[in-house]
Amino acid sequence: MQPGRMTIEREDVDGVAVLALATPDRDTNVVDDDMLGSLAVRLAEVVADPDVRGVVLTSARASGLGVGADVAWLPELAARTDAEAFLADVHDLMLRMVTCPKPIVAAVHGTALGGAFELALGAHVLLLGDSAVIGLPEVGLQLMPGGGGTQLLGRFAAPSTAAELLTSGRRVRAAEAVELGLRVEVVPDADLRDAAVARAATLAATHDGTAEDPAAGRDADGTGAAAVAARRDELAAGRGGLSRAAGAILDVLAVGLRDGLAAGLGAERDGFL
């Protein structure tokens, strides 16, 4: 996965590589081939750099991390002859983030929706500025998140919360994210970058390189499966019923809880296509 143009800036601060999304000629970042390819290149750089101990993923744009993929690009993606291979590359990139031997801290201010939020969910720690608005709105377009969101959100939220947010598609402000029990830290926007650098450095000081096992299930006691089933019943009993997209999202969420992140990503890929 190689970018046509580099859309992620890099600045090293005290052994922490700060990677800032910066779509050229736009006020808002867009997740596309160039952005994903740029992240793959930058991630490989920092993993190989012995002077880098930790990573911060953030935005160079005042508007925030971004709004995900350009909506007009999504039908093009589904119609591409290489769509399956492309999504496999995207999911491989997310697995590389999750299993990165150096701690990654996502620092999110402003808007982070869809694919942009999915990139943040690949980090090990999620810091939100007090202006942050996050969400995975794809279900409103009768689509499944395609960048790992069905699996990655559950790393920061209880299964019941992940099921509700994925199938409602609603936007959540930073303060509500805390109220919902998401495993996030909220700091003032003005302090966000410095706080993220400090957090990455602190994590690096004690991190032994052990990575999350993407093959390990996350629902040993069955509470996750019960939460997914409860959300399915709730939607089915509602006025609009259980939409096809919401049902598919819950199916894929259940796979990941039962069989692990890698299996869940495979199910997401199949469901998106």
PDB file of C-alpha atoms in Angstrom:
ATOM      1  CA  MET A   1       0.000   0.000   0.000  1.00  0.00           C
ATOM      2  CA  GLN A   2       1.885   3.049  -1.311  1.00  0.00           C
ATOM      3  CA  PRO A   3       0.491   6.608  -1.369  1.00  0.00           C
ATOM      4  CA  GLY A   4       0.348   8.694  -4.515  1.00  0.00           C
ATOM      5  CA  ARG A   5       1.188  11.634  -2.266  1.00  0.00           C
ATOM      6  CA  MET A   6       2.184  11.792   1.374  1.00  0.00           C
ATOM      7  CA  THR A   7      -0.692  13.076   3.502  1.00  0.00           C
ATOM      8  CA  ILE A   8       0.690  12.495   6.995  1.00  0.00           C
ATOM      9  CA  GLU A   9       3.277  14.873   8.437  1.00  0.00           C
ATOM     10  CA  ARG A  10       5.877  13.635  10.926  1.00  0.00           C
ATOM     11  CA  GLU A  11       7.611  15.503  13.746  1.00  0.00           C
ATOM     12  CA  ASP A  12       9.749  13.809  16.392  1.00  0.00           C
ATOM     13  CA  VAL A  13       9.517  15.192  19.932  1.00  0.00           C
ATOM     14  CA  ASP A  14      11.666  13.717  22.697  1.00  0.00           C
ATOM     15  CA  GLY A  15      11.633  10.229  21.231  1.00  0.00           C
ATOM     16  CA  VAL A  16       7.943  10.344  20.260  1.00  0.00           C
ATOM     17  CA  ALA A  17       6.953  10.482  16.591  1.00  0.00           C
ATOM     18  CA  VAL A  18       3.956  12.766  16.113  1.00  0.00           C
ATOM     19  CA  LEU A  19       2.070  11.745  12.963  1.00  0.00           C
ATOM     20  CA  ALA A  20      -0.414  14.386  11.854  1.00  0.00           C
ATOM     21  CA  LEU A  21      -3.047  13.745   9.201  1.00  0.00           C
ATOM     22  CA  ALA A  22      -2.955  16.535   6.606  1.00  0.00           C
ATOM     23  CA  THR A  23      -4.966  16.074   3.402  1.00  0.00           C
ATOM     24  CA  PRO A  24      -3.495  18.612   0.933  1.00  0.00           C
ATOM     25  CA  ASP A  25      -5.679  21.471  -0.319  1.00  0.00           C
ATOM     26  CA  ARG A  26      -8.527  20.646   2.051  1.00  0.00           C
ATOM     27  CA  ASP A  27      -9.624  22.036   5.400  1.00  0.00           C
ATOM     28  CA  THR A  28     -10.897  18.595   6.454  1.00  0.00           C
ATOM     29  CA  ASN A  29      -8.957  15.350   6.280  1.00  0.00           C
ATOM     30  CA  VAL A  30     -10.328  12.594   4.070  1.00  0.00           C
ATOM     31  CA  VAL A  31      -9.433   8.923   4.450  1.00  0.00           C
ATOM     32  CA  ASP A  32      -8.562   7.600   0.994  1.00  0.00           C
ATOM     33  CA  ASP A  33      -5.856   5.579  -0.749  1.00  0.00           C
ATOM     34  CA  ASP A  34      -3.260   8.303  -0.157  1.00  0.00           C
ATOM     35  CA  MET A  35      -4.054   8.676   3.544  1.00  0.00           C
ATOM     36  CA  LEU A  36      -3.993   4.938   4.207  1.00  0.00           C
ATOM     37  CA  GLY A  37      -0.835   4.462   2.169  1.00  0.00           C
ATOM     38  CA  SER A  38       0.817   7.357   3.985  1.00  0.00           C
ATOM     39  CA  LEU A  39      -0.039   5.823   7.356  1.00  0.00           C
ATOM     40  CA  ALA A  40       1.423   2.479   6.268  1.00  0.00           C
ATOM     41  CA  VAL A  41       4.677   4.207   5.255  1.00  0.00           C
ATOM     42  CA  ARG A  42       4.879   6.305   8.418  1.00  0.00           C
ATOM     43  CA  LEU A  43       4.121   3.335  10.676  1.00  0.00           C
ATOM     44  CA  ALA A  44       6.887   1.301   9.060  1.00  0.00           C
ATOM     45  CA  GLU A  45       9.263   4.250   9.522  1.00  0.00           C
ATOM     46  CA  VAL A  46       8.644   4.684  13.224  1.00  0.00           C
ATOM     47  CA  VAL A  47       8.750   0.974  14.000  1.00  0.00           C
ATOM     48  CA  ALA A  48      12.145   0.726  12.292  1.00  0.00           C
ATOM     49  CA  ASP A  49      13.531   3.925  13.870  1.00  0.00           C
ATOM     50  CA  PRO A  50      15.515   3.049  17.017  1.00  0.00           C
ATOM     51  CA  ASP A  51      15.221   6.635  18.262  1.00  0.00           C
ATOM     52  CA  VAL A  52      11.428   6.474  18.372  1.00  0.00           C
ATOM     53  CA  ARG A  53       9.953   5.037  21.568  1.00  0.00           C
ATOM     54  CA  GLY A  54       6.307   5.965  21.086  1.00  0.00           C
ATOM     55  CA  VAL A  55       3.864   7.384  18.563  1.00  0.00           C
ATOM     56  CA  VAL A  56       1.109  10.002  18.580  1.00  0.00           C
ATOM     57  CA  LEU A  57      -1.537   9.988  15.838  1.00  0.00           C
ATOM     58  CA  THR A  58      -3.318  13.320  15.479  1.00  0.00           C
ATOM     59  CA  SER A  59      -4.454  15.921  12.940  1.00  0.00           C
ATOM     60  CA  ALA A  60      -2.769  18.960  11.462  1.00  0.00           C
ATOM     61  CA  ARG A  61      -6.185  20.417  10.653  1.00  0.00           C
ATOM     62  CA  ALA A  62      -8.124  22.646  13.047  1.00  0.00           C
ATOM     63  CA  SER A  63     -11.339  20.906  11.979  1.00  0.00           C
ATOM     64  CA  GLY A  64     -10.232  17.651  13.572  1.00  0.00           C
ATOM     65  CA  LEU A  65      -9.051  14.191  12.627  1.00  0.00           C
ATOM     66  CA  GLY A  66     -11.478  13.992   9.700  1.00  0.00           C
ATOM     67  CA  VAL A  67     -14.834  12.836   8.415  1.00  0.00           C
ATOM     68  CA  GLY A  68     -13.692   9.486   7.092  1.00  0.00           C
ATOM     69  CA  ALA A  69     -13.954   8.522   3.465  1.00  0.00           C
ATOM     70  CA  ASP A  70     -15.485  10.841   0.928  1.00  0.00           C
ATOM     71  CA  VAL A  71     -19.032   9.475   0.556  1.00  0.00           C
ATOM     72  CA  ALA A  72     -18.669   9.604  -3.222  1.00  0.00           C
ATOM     73  CA  TRP A  73     -15.638   7.326  -2.924  1.00  0.00           C
ATOM     74  CA  LEU A  74     -17.468   4.509  -1.116  1.00  0.00           C
ATOM     75  CA  PRO A  75     -19.487   3.220  -4.105  1.00  0.00           C
ATOM     76  CA  GLU A  76     -16.291   3.408  -6.161  1.00  0.00           C
ATOM     77  CA  LEU A  77     -14.536   1.284  -3.548  1.00  0.00           C
ATOM     78  CA  ALA A  78     -17.229  -1.386  -3.581  1.00  0.00           C
ATOM     79  CA  ALA A  79     -17.081  -1.501  -7.385  1.00  0.00           C
ATOM     80  CA  ARG A  80     -13.298  -1.791  -7.622  1.00  0.00           C
ATOM     81  CA  THR A  81     -11.972  -5.038  -8.995  1.00  0.00           C
ATOM     82  CA  ASP A  82      -9.365  -5.003  -6.247  1.00  0.00           C
ATOM     83  CA  ALA A  83     -11.829  -4.080  -3.475  1.00  0.00           C
ATOM     84  CA  GLU A  84     -11.292  -7.278  -1.496  1.00  0.00           C
ATOM     85  CA  ALA A  85      -7.501  -7.000  -1.678  1.00  0.00           C
ATOM     86  CA  PHE A  86      -7.657  -3.302  -0.801  1.00  0.00           C
ATOM     87  CA  LEU A  87      -9.793  -3.911   2.295  1.00  0.00           C
ATOM     88  CA  ALA A  88      -7.471  -6.751   3.298  1.00  0.00           C
ATOM     89  CA  ASP A  89      -4.596  -4.249   3.130  1.00  0.00           C
ATOM     90  CA  VAL A  90      -6.560  -1.764   5.251  1.00  0.00           C
ATOM     91  CA  HIS A  91      -7.292  -4.408   7.870  1.00  0.00           C
ATOM     92  CA  ASP A  92      -3.671  -5.526   7.833  1.00  0.00           C
ATOM     93  CA  LEU A  93      -2.692  -1.919   8.527  1.00  0.00           C
ATOM     94  CA  MET A  94      -5.061  -1.769  11.483  1.00  0.00           C
ATOM     95  CA  LEU A  95      -3.632  -5.030  12.832  1.00  0.00           C
ATOM     96  CA  ARG A  96      -0.146  -3.556  12.503  1.00  0.00           C
ATOM     97  CA  MET A  97      -1.270  -0.606  14.606  1.00  0.00           C
ATOM     98  CA  VAL A  98      -2.909  -2.785  17.254  1.00  0.00           C
ATOM     99  CA  THR A  99       0.131  -5.065  17.476  1.00  0.00           C
ATOM    100  CA  CYS A 100       2.726  -2.293  17.112  1.00  0.00           C
ATOM    101  CA  PRO A 101       5.615  -2.906  19.534  1.00  0.00           C
ATOM    102  CA  LYS A 102       5.724   0.820  20.295  1.00  0.00           C
ATOM    103  CA  PRO A 103       2.759   2.425  22.078  1.00  0.00           C
ATOM    104  CA  ILE A 104       0.452   4.528  19.911  1.00  0.00           C
ATOM    105  CA  VAL A 105      -1.634   7.313  21.412  1.00  0.00           C
ATOM    106  CA  ALA A 106      -4.420   8.844  19.318  1.00  0.00           C
ATOM    107  CA  ALA A 107      -5.040  12.522  20.084  1.00  0.00           C
ATOM    108  CA  VAL A 108      -8.435  13.562  18.736  1.00  0.00           C
ATOM    109  CA  HIS A 109      -9.859  17.066  18.606  1.00  0.00           C
ATOM    110  CA  GLY A 110     -12.777  18.355  16.581  1.00  0.00           C
ATOM    111  CA  THR A 111     -14.574  15.921  14.311  1.00  0.00           C
ATOM    112  CA  ALA A 112     -13.512  12.278  13.975  1.00  0.00           C
ATOM    113  CA  LEU A 113     -16.090  10.258  12.097  1.00  0.00           C
ATOM    114  CA  GLY A 114     -16.121   7.070  10.049  1.00  0.00           C
ATOM    115  CA  GLY A 115     -12.741   6.068   8.689  1.00  0.00           C
ATOM    116  CA  ALA A 116     -10.919   8.825  10.568  1.00  0.00           C
ATOM    117  CA  PHE A 117     -12.285   7.547  13.870  1.00  0.00           C
ATOM    118  CA  GLU A 118     -11.375   4.008  12.850  1.00  0.00           C
ATOM    119  CA  LEU A 119      -7.746   5.092  12.483  1.00  0.00           C
ATOM    120  CA  ALA A 120      -7.831   6.479  16.019  1.00  0.00           C
ATOM    121  CA  LEU A 121      -9.357   3.232  17.288  1.00  0.00           C
ATOM    122  CA  GLY A 122      -6.260   1.378  16.090  1.00  0.00           C
ATOM    123  CA  ALA A 123      -4.224   3.133  18.792  1.00  0.00           C
ATOM    124  CA  HIS A 124      -3.487   1.738  22.238  1.00  0.00           C
ATOM    125  CA  VAL A 125      -4.696   4.838  24.107  1.00  0.00           C
ATOM    126  CA  LEU A 126      -7.366   7.308  23.028  1.00  0.00           C
ATOM    127  CA  LEU A 127      -7.118  10.924  24.193  1.00  0.00           C
ATOM    128  CA  LEU A 128      -9.980  13.278  23.336  1.00  0.00           C
ATOM    129  CA  GLY A 129      -9.799  17.044  23.321  1.00  0.00           C
ATOM    130  CA  ASP A 130     -12.838  18.631  24.899  1.00  0.00           C
ATOM    131  CA  SER A 131     -14.074  19.647  21.427  1.00  0.00           C
ATOM    132  CA  ALA A 132     -13.976  16.089  20.071  1.00  0.00           C
ATOM    133  CA  VAL A 133     -17.009  14.574  18.359  1.00  0.00           C
ATOM    134  CA  ILE A 134     -16.635  10.901  17.462  1.00  0.00           C
ATOM    135  CA  GLY A 135     -18.776   8.323  15.717  1.00  0.00           C
ATOM    136  CA  LEU A 136     -19.245   5.634  13.099  1.00  0.00           C
ATOM    137  CA  PRO A 137     -22.227   6.857  11.027  1.00  0.00           C
ATOM    138  CA  GLU A 138     -22.007   4.306   8.204  1.00  0.00           C
ATOM    139  CA  VAL A 139     -25.180   2.478   9.260  1.00  0.00           C
ATOM    140  CA  GLY A 140     -27.157   5.591   8.293  1.00  0.00           C
ATOM    141  CA  LEU A 141     -25.990   5.022   4.715  1.00  0.00           C
ATOM    142  CA  GLN A 142     -26.953   1.340   5.003  1.00  0.00           C
ATOM    143  CA  LEU A 143     -23.261   0.462   5.044  1.00  0.00           C
ATOM    144  CA  MET A 144     -20.984  -1.415   7.378  1.00  0.00           C
ATOM    145  CA  PRO A 145     -17.828   0.303   8.634  1.00  0.00           C
ATOM    146  CA  GLY A 146     -15.047  -1.001   6.398  1.00  0.00           C
ATOM    147  CA  GLY A 147     -11.904   0.110   8.194  1.00  0.00           C
ATOM    148  CA  GLY A 148     -12.165  -2.114  11.241  1.00  0.00           C
ATOM    149  CA  GLY A 149     -14.656  -0.086  13.277  1.00  0.00           C
ATOM    150  CA  THR A 150     -16.929  -3.032  14.078  1.00  0.00           C
ATOM    151  CA  GLN A 151     -13.992  -4.681  15.861  1.00  0.00           C
ATOM    152  CA  LEU A 152     -11.853  -1.805  17.091  1.00  0.00           C
ATOM    153  CA  LEU A 153     -14.567   0.111  18.942  1.00  0.00           C
ATOM    154  CA  GLY A 154     -14.898  -2.822  21.328  1.00  0.00           C
ATOM    155  CA  ARG A 155     -11.313  -2.260  22.485  1.00  0.00           C
ATOM    156  CA  PHE A 156     -12.520   0.982  24.106  1.00  0.00           C
ATOM    157  CA  ALA A 157     -16.175   0.247  24.883  1.00  0.00           C
ATOM    158  CA  ALA A 158     -18.255  -2.424  26.562  1.00  0.00           C
ATOM    159  CA  PRO A 159     -20.005  -4.748  24.089  1.00  0.00           C
ATOM    160  CA  SER A 160     -23.405  -3.223  24.833  1.00  0.00           C
ATOM    161  CA  THR A 161     -22.090   0.292  24.192  1.00  0.00           C
ATOM    162  CA  ALA A 162     -20.274  -0.763  21.032  1.00  0.00           C
ATOM    163  CA  ALA A 163     -23.437  -2.468  19.738  1.00  0.00           C
ATOM    164  CA  GLU A 164     -25.534   0.646  20.388  1.00  0.00           C
ATOM    165  CA  LEU A 165     -23.092   3.105  18.831  1.00  0.00           C
ATOM    166  CA  LEU A 166     -22.433   0.958  15.766  1.00  0.00           C
ATOM    167  CA  THR A 167     -26.117   0.423  15.018  1.00  0.00           C
ATOM    168  CA  SER A 168     -27.311   3.947  15.811  1.00  0.00           C
ATOM    169  CA  GLY A 169     -24.480   5.722  14.023  1.00  0.00           C
ATOM    170  CA  ARG A 170     -24.880   8.648  16.366  1.00  0.00           C
ATOM    171  CA  ARG A 171     -22.218  11.195  17.143  1.00  0.00           C
ATOM    172  CA  VAL A 172     -20.807  11.379  20.661  1.00  0.00           C
ATOM    173  CA  ARG A 173     -19.110  14.358  22.256  1.00  0.00           C
ATOM    174  CA  ALA A 174     -16.082  13.894  24.503  1.00  0.00           C
ATOM    175  CA  ALA A 175     -17.973  14.415  27.768  1.00  0.00           C
ATOM    176  CA  GLU A 176     -20.629  11.870  26.795  1.00  0.00           C
ATOM    177  CA  ALA A 177     -17.940   9.369  25.805  1.00  0.00           C
ATOM    178  CA  VAL A 178     -16.787   9.400  29.414  1.00  0.00           C
ATOM    179  CA  GLU A 179     -20.375   9.076  30.669  1.00  0.00           C
ATOM    180  CA  LEU A 180     -20.855   6.055  28.403  1.00  0.00           C
ATOM    181  CA  GLY A 181     -17.830   4.384  29.968  1.00  0.00           C
ATOM    182  CA  LEU A 182     -15.566   4.527  26.926  1.00  0.00           C
ATOM    183  CA  ARG A 183     -11.939   3.991  27.891  1.00  0.00           C
ATOM    184  CA  VAL A 184     -10.820   7.455  26.875  1.00  0.00           C
ATOM    185  CA  GLU A 185      -9.088  10.373  28.546  1.00  0.00           C
ATOM    186  CA  VAL A 186     -10.377  13.918  27.997  1.00  0.00           C
ATOM    187  CA  VAL A 187      -8.105  16.956  28.159  1.00  0.00           C
ATOM    188  CA  PRO A 188      -8.495  20.574  27.021  1.00  0.00           C
ATOM    189  CA  ASP A 189      -7.834  21.027  23.322  1.00  0.00           C
ATOM    190  CA  ALA A 190      -4.982  23.424  24.077  1.00  0.00           C
ATOM    191  CA  ASP A 191      -3.178  20.716  26.058  1.00  0.00           C
ATOM    192  CA  LEU A 192      -4.005  17.757  23.824  1.00  0.00           C
ATOM    193  CA  ARG A 193      -0.815  17.447  21.784  1.00  0.00           C
ATOM    194  CA  ASP A 194       1.518  17.870  24.753  1.00  0.00           C
ATOM    195  CA  ALA A 195      -0.578  15.481  26.843  1.00  0.00           C
ATOM    196  CA  ALA A 196      -0.459  12.867  24.097  1.00  0.00           C
ATOM    197  CA  VAL A 197       3.322  13.153  23.714  1.00  0.00           C
ATOM    198  CA  ALA A 198       3.768  12.837  27.481  1.00  0.00           C
ATOM    199  CA  ARG A 199       1.398   9.866  27.619  1.00  0.00           C
ATOM    200  CA  ALA A 200       3.236   8.087  24.803  1.00  0.00           C
ATOM    201  CA  ALA A 201       6.579   8.680  26.522  1.00  0.00           C
ATOM    202  CA  THR A 202       5.245   7.364  29.830  1.00  0.00           C
ATOM    203  CA  LEU A 203       3.832   4.254  28.174  1.00  0.00           C
ATOM    204  CA  ALA A 204       7.092   3.658  26.326  1.00  0.00           C
ATOM    205  CA  ALA A 205       9.052   3.742  29.575  1.00  0.00           C
ATOM    206  CA  THR A 206       7.229   0.671  30.880  1.00  0.00           C
ATOM    207  CA  HIS A 207       6.148  -1.041  27.647  1.00  0.00           C
ATOM    208  CA  ASP A 208       7.830  -4.405  27.098  1.00  0.00           C
ATOM    209  CA  GLY A 209       6.715  -4.775  23.487  1.00  0.00           C
ATOM    210  CA  THR A 210       4.023  -7.335  24.284  1.00  0.00           C
ATOM    211  CA  ALA A 211       1.192  -6.949  21.783  1.00  0.00           C
ATOM    212  CA  GLU A 212      -2.498  -7.748  21.859  1.00  0.00           C
ATOM    213  CA  ASP A 213      -3.258 -11.204  20.444  1.00  0.00           C
ATOM    214  CA  PRO A 214      -5.552 -10.668  17.436  1.00  0.00           C
ATOM    215  CA  ALA A 215      -6.581 -14.327  17.520  1.00  0.00           C
ATOM    216  CA  ALA A 216      -7.862 -14.237  21.094  1.00  0.00           C
ATOM    217  CA  GLY A 217     -11.604 -14.094  21.729  1.00  0.00           C
ATOM    218  CA  ARG A 218     -12.900 -11.382  24.059  1.00  0.00           C
ATOM    219  CA  ASP A 219     -16.070 -12.913  25.420  1.00  0.00           C
ATOM    220  CA  ALA A 220     -15.146 -15.792  27.687  1.00  0.00           C
ATOM    221  CA  ASP A 221     -18.195 -15.329  29.919  1.00  0.00           C
ATOM    222  CA  GLY A 222     -20.710 -14.770  27.116  1.00  0.00           C
ATOM    223  CA  THR A 223     -21.754 -11.294  28.258  1.00  0.00           C
ATOM    224  CA  GLY A 224     -20.751  -9.835  24.900  1.00  0.00           C
ATOM    225  CA  ALA A 225     -22.934 -12.249  22.956  1.00  0.00           C
ATOM    226  CA  ALA A 226     -25.810 -11.477  25.310  1.00  0.00           C
ATOM    227  CA  ALA A 227     -25.348  -7.737  24.758  1.00  0.00           C
ATOM    228  CA  VAL A 228     -25.383  -8.175  20.980  1.00  0.00           C
ATOM    229  CA  ALA A 229     -28.522 -10.317  21.170  1.00  0.00           C
ATOM    230  CA  ALA A 230     -30.220  -7.759  23.406  1.00  0.00           C
ATOM    231  CA  ARG A 231     -29.459  -4.934  20.960  1.00  0.00           C
ATOM    232  CA  ARG A 232     -30.775  -7.041  18.081  1.00  0.00           C
ATOM    233  CA  ASP A 233     -34.030  -7.659  19.966  1.00  0.00           C
ATOM    234  CA  GLU A 234     -34.318  -3.979  20.886  1.00  0.00           C
ATOM    235  CA  LEU A 235     -33.957  -2.862  17.270  1.00  0.00           C
ATOM    236  CA  ALA A 236     -36.298  -5.570  15.960  1.00  0.00           C
ATOM    237  CA  ALA A 237     -39.001  -4.423  18.387  1.00  0.00           C
ATOM    238  CA  GLY A 238     -38.575  -0.768  17.478  1.00  0.00           C
ATOM    239  CA  ARG A 239     -40.654   1.255  15.054  1.00  0.00           C
ATOM    240  CA  GLY A 240     -38.171   0.944  12.199  1.00  0.00           C
ATOM    241  CA  GLY A 241     -37.306  -2.663  12.862  1.00  0.00           C
ATOM    242  CA  LEU A 242     -33.865  -4.197  12.436  1.00  0.00           C
ATOM    243  CA  SER A 243     -32.302  -2.823   9.267  1.00  0.00           C
ATOM    244  CA  ARG A 244     -30.215  -5.054   7.057  1.00  0.00           C
ATOM    245  CA  ALA A 245     -27.107  -2.973   7.774  1.00  0.00           C
ATOM    246  CA  ALA A 246     -27.628  -3.015  11.541  1.00  0.00           C
ATOM    247  CA  GLY A 247     -28.210  -6.756  11.514  1.00  0.00           C
ATOM    248  CA  ALA A 248     -25.030  -7.350   9.530  1.00  0.00           C
ATOM    249  CA  ILE A 249     -23.039  -5.114  11.854  1.00  0.00           C
ATOM    250  CA  LEU A 250     -24.241  -7.056  14.891  1.00  0.00           C
ATOM    251  CA  ASP A 251     -23.390 -10.357  13.183  1.00  0.00           C
ATOM    252  CA  VAL A 252     -19.842  -9.188  12.540  1.00  0.00           C
ATOM    253  CA  LEU A 253     -19.450  -7.727  16.027  1.00  0.00           C
ATOM    254  CA  ALA A 254     -20.426 -11.113  17.473  1.00  0.00           C
ATOM    255  CA  VAL A 255     -17.792 -12.901  15.366  1.00  0.00           C
ATOM    256  CA  GLY A 256     -15.025 -10.687  16.712  1.00  0.00           C
ATOM    257  CA  LEU A 257     -16.124 -11.064  20.308  1.00  0.00           C
ATOM    258  CA  ARG A 258     -16.211 -14.849  19.975  1.00  0.00           C
ATOM    259  CA  ASP A 259     -13.232 -15.530  17.704  1.00  0.00           C
ATOM    260  CA  GLY A 260     -10.925 -12.527  18.069  1.00  0.00           C
ATOM    261  CA  LEU A 261      -9.960  -9.386  16.220  1.00  0.00           C
ATOM    262  CA  ALA A 262      -8.465 -10.994  13.120  1.00  0.00           C
ATOM    263  CA  ALA A 263     -11.510 -13.187  12.526  1.00  0.00           C
ATOM    264  CA  GLY A 264     -13.812 -10.243  13.127  1.00  0.00           C
ATOM    265  CA  LEU A 265     -11.974  -8.144  10.564  1.00  0.00           C
ATOM    266  CA  GLY A 266     -12.360 -10.937   8.035  1.00  0.00           C
ATOM    267  CA  ALA A 267     -16.091 -11.024   8.738  1.00  0.00           C
ATOM    268  CA  GLU A 268     -16.291  -7.238   8.403  1.00  0.00           C
ATOM    269  CA  ARG A 269     -14.551  -7.423   5.045  1.00  0.00           C
ATOM    270  CA  ASP A 270     -17.002 -10.032   3.795  1.00  0.00           C
ATOM    271  CA  GLY A 271     -19.928  -8.016   5.097  1.00  0.00           C
ATOM    272  CA  PHE A 272     -18.780  -4.759   3.544  1.00  0.00           C
ATOM    273  CA  LEU A 273     -18.425  -6.349   0.130  1.00  0.00           C
TER     274      LEU A 273
END
